[in-house]
């Protein structure tokens, strides 16, 4: 049913993505789907990486660990660099989805809090032409 799964990841908050990563791994294994882990970073040094190349290497290392953990055969990474990830994350993920041609997005989300303005998963689900599974932490 699904041939290519896009999994947005935030390398700074991996503990909160455990549920989504497990679901993505289970679905990929069940359907024999390819998985692309998408990470969005800034061009400036941050808490995760010193520069975009460092970030790309860390994303690739993370994807390799996910492949081993979930026994995945086909994995890829798609690092995206934007000037301000906090402001441009949704558009960067939508653009990545268009470029990758995935037919399912599996992404983590948190339980809504009182002053949330809207989730990234909710926006992707509203604007996407493919199935989106938002997994709560």
C-alpha positions as MATLAB code, in Angstrom:
seq = 'XXXXXXXXXXXXXXXXXXXXXXXXXXXXXXXXXXXXXXXXXXXXXXXXXXXXXXXXXXXXXXXXXXXXXXXXXXXXXXXXXXXXXXXXXXXXXXXXXXXXXXXXXXXXXXXXXXXXXXXXXXXXXXXXXXXXXXXXX';
ca = [
       0.000    0.000    0.000;
       2.839    2.393    0.819;
       6.078    2.429   -1.133;
       7.870    5.472    0.233;
       7.528    6.919    3.725;
       8.810   10.368    4.674;
       9.674   10.771    8.348;
      10.438   14.318    9.538;
      12.859   14.230   12.461;
      14.166   16.799   14.901;
      17.572   15.549   16.004;
      17.366   17.815   19.067;
      14.241   16.061   20.376;
      14.592   12.400   19.418;
      13.172   11.128   22.713;
       9.816   12.683   21.813;
       9.787   10.928   18.429;
      10.107    7.351   19.654;
       6.464    6.505   18.910;
       6.551    7.946   15.402;
       9.880    6.279   14.624;
       8.542    2.905   15.755;
       5.356    3.285   13.690;
       7.365    4.354   10.632;
       9.719    1.407   11.060;
       6.854   -1.058   11.500;
       4.983    0.260    8.442;
       8.109    0.297    6.300;
       8.923   -3.262    7.233;
       5.331   -4.427    6.704;
       5.014   -2.826    3.254;
       8.648   -3.166    2.192;
       8.682    0.609    1.822;
      11.616    2.929    1.437;
      12.030    5.434    4.292;
      13.444    8.923    3.948;
      14.305   10.744    7.162;
      13.994   14.503    6.631;
      15.711   16.945    8.952;
      15.597   20.733    8.790;
      18.497   22.763   10.096;
      19.846   26.299   10.040;
      22.933   27.419    8.168;
      24.306   28.773   11.441;
      25.776   26.608   14.237;
      23.157   25.168   16.558;
      22.701   22.760   19.433;
      22.799   19.716   17.134;
      25.465   20.573   14.556;
      28.162   23.097   13.739;
      27.153   23.485   10.087;
      24.858   21.900    7.457;
      27.433   19.246    6.492;
      27.850   18.221   10.132;
      24.044   18.062   10.392;
      23.801   15.901    7.247;
      26.346   13.466    8.690;
      24.463   13.237   11.981;
      21.173   12.686   10.141;
      22.793    9.890    8.091;
      24.167    8.270   11.254;
      20.722    8.499   12.862;
      19.095    6.908    9.792;
      21.615    4.051    9.821;
      20.765    3.375   13.480;
      17.036    3.368   12.629;
      17.670    0.921    9.779;
      19.468   -1.431   12.119;
      16.905   -1.035   14.916;
      13.897   -1.679   12.650;
      15.607   -4.003   10.148;
      14.956   -1.613    7.261;
      16.507   -2.287    3.870;
      15.903    0.975    2.027;
      16.655    4.189    3.854;
      17.688    7.645    2.731;
      18.165   11.022    4.324;
      17.132   14.433    3.086;
      18.719   17.253    5.085;
      17.260   20.682    4.406;
      18.996   23.940    5.283;
      16.944   27.099    5.779;
      17.830   30.446    7.372;
      15.273   30.102   10.207;
      13.975   26.555   10.837;
      11.469   27.715   13.468;
       9.749   29.999   10.962;
      10.212   27.907    7.814;
       9.769   24.323    9.023;
       6.293   23.663    7.600;
       7.141   24.996    4.136;
      10.465   23.144    4.138;
       8.700   19.870    4.959;
       6.013   20.470    2.317;
       8.693   21.202   -0.277;
      10.650   18.080    0.734;
       7.509   15.976    0.390;
       6.979   17.313   -3.125;
      10.591   16.611   -4.092;
      10.698   13.132   -2.591;
       7.343   11.921   -3.907;
       6.622    9.917   -0.754;
       3.132    8.452   -0.452;
       2.962    8.530    3.357;
       4.254   10.910    6.012;
       4.727    9.613    9.556;
       5.561   12.325   12.052;
       5.484   12.878   15.748;
       3.381   15.408   17.586;
       2.728   16.336   21.152;
      -0.516   16.547   23.040;
      -1.954   20.019   22.410;
      -1.272   22.522   25.148;
      -3.390   25.486   26.044;
      -1.561   28.069   23.940;
      -0.467   26.028   20.940;
      -0.988   27.912   17.702;
      -1.151   24.808   15.561;
       0.991   21.775   15.042;
       3.410   21.065   12.225;
       1.704   17.696   11.692;
      -1.692   19.362   11.455;
      -0.469   21.768    8.793;
       1.203   19.020    6.773;
      -1.982   16.924    6.969;
      -4.155   19.871    5.846;
      -1.963   20.774    2.867;
      -0.708   17.376    1.735;
      -2.029   15.283   -1.135;
      -0.764   12.073    0.518;
      -1.672   10.232    3.699;
      -0.238   11.703    6.902;
      -0.034    9.815   10.178;
       0.583   12.012   13.199;
       1.760    9.958   16.171;
       1.351   11.567   19.569;
       4.193   11.287   22.063;
];
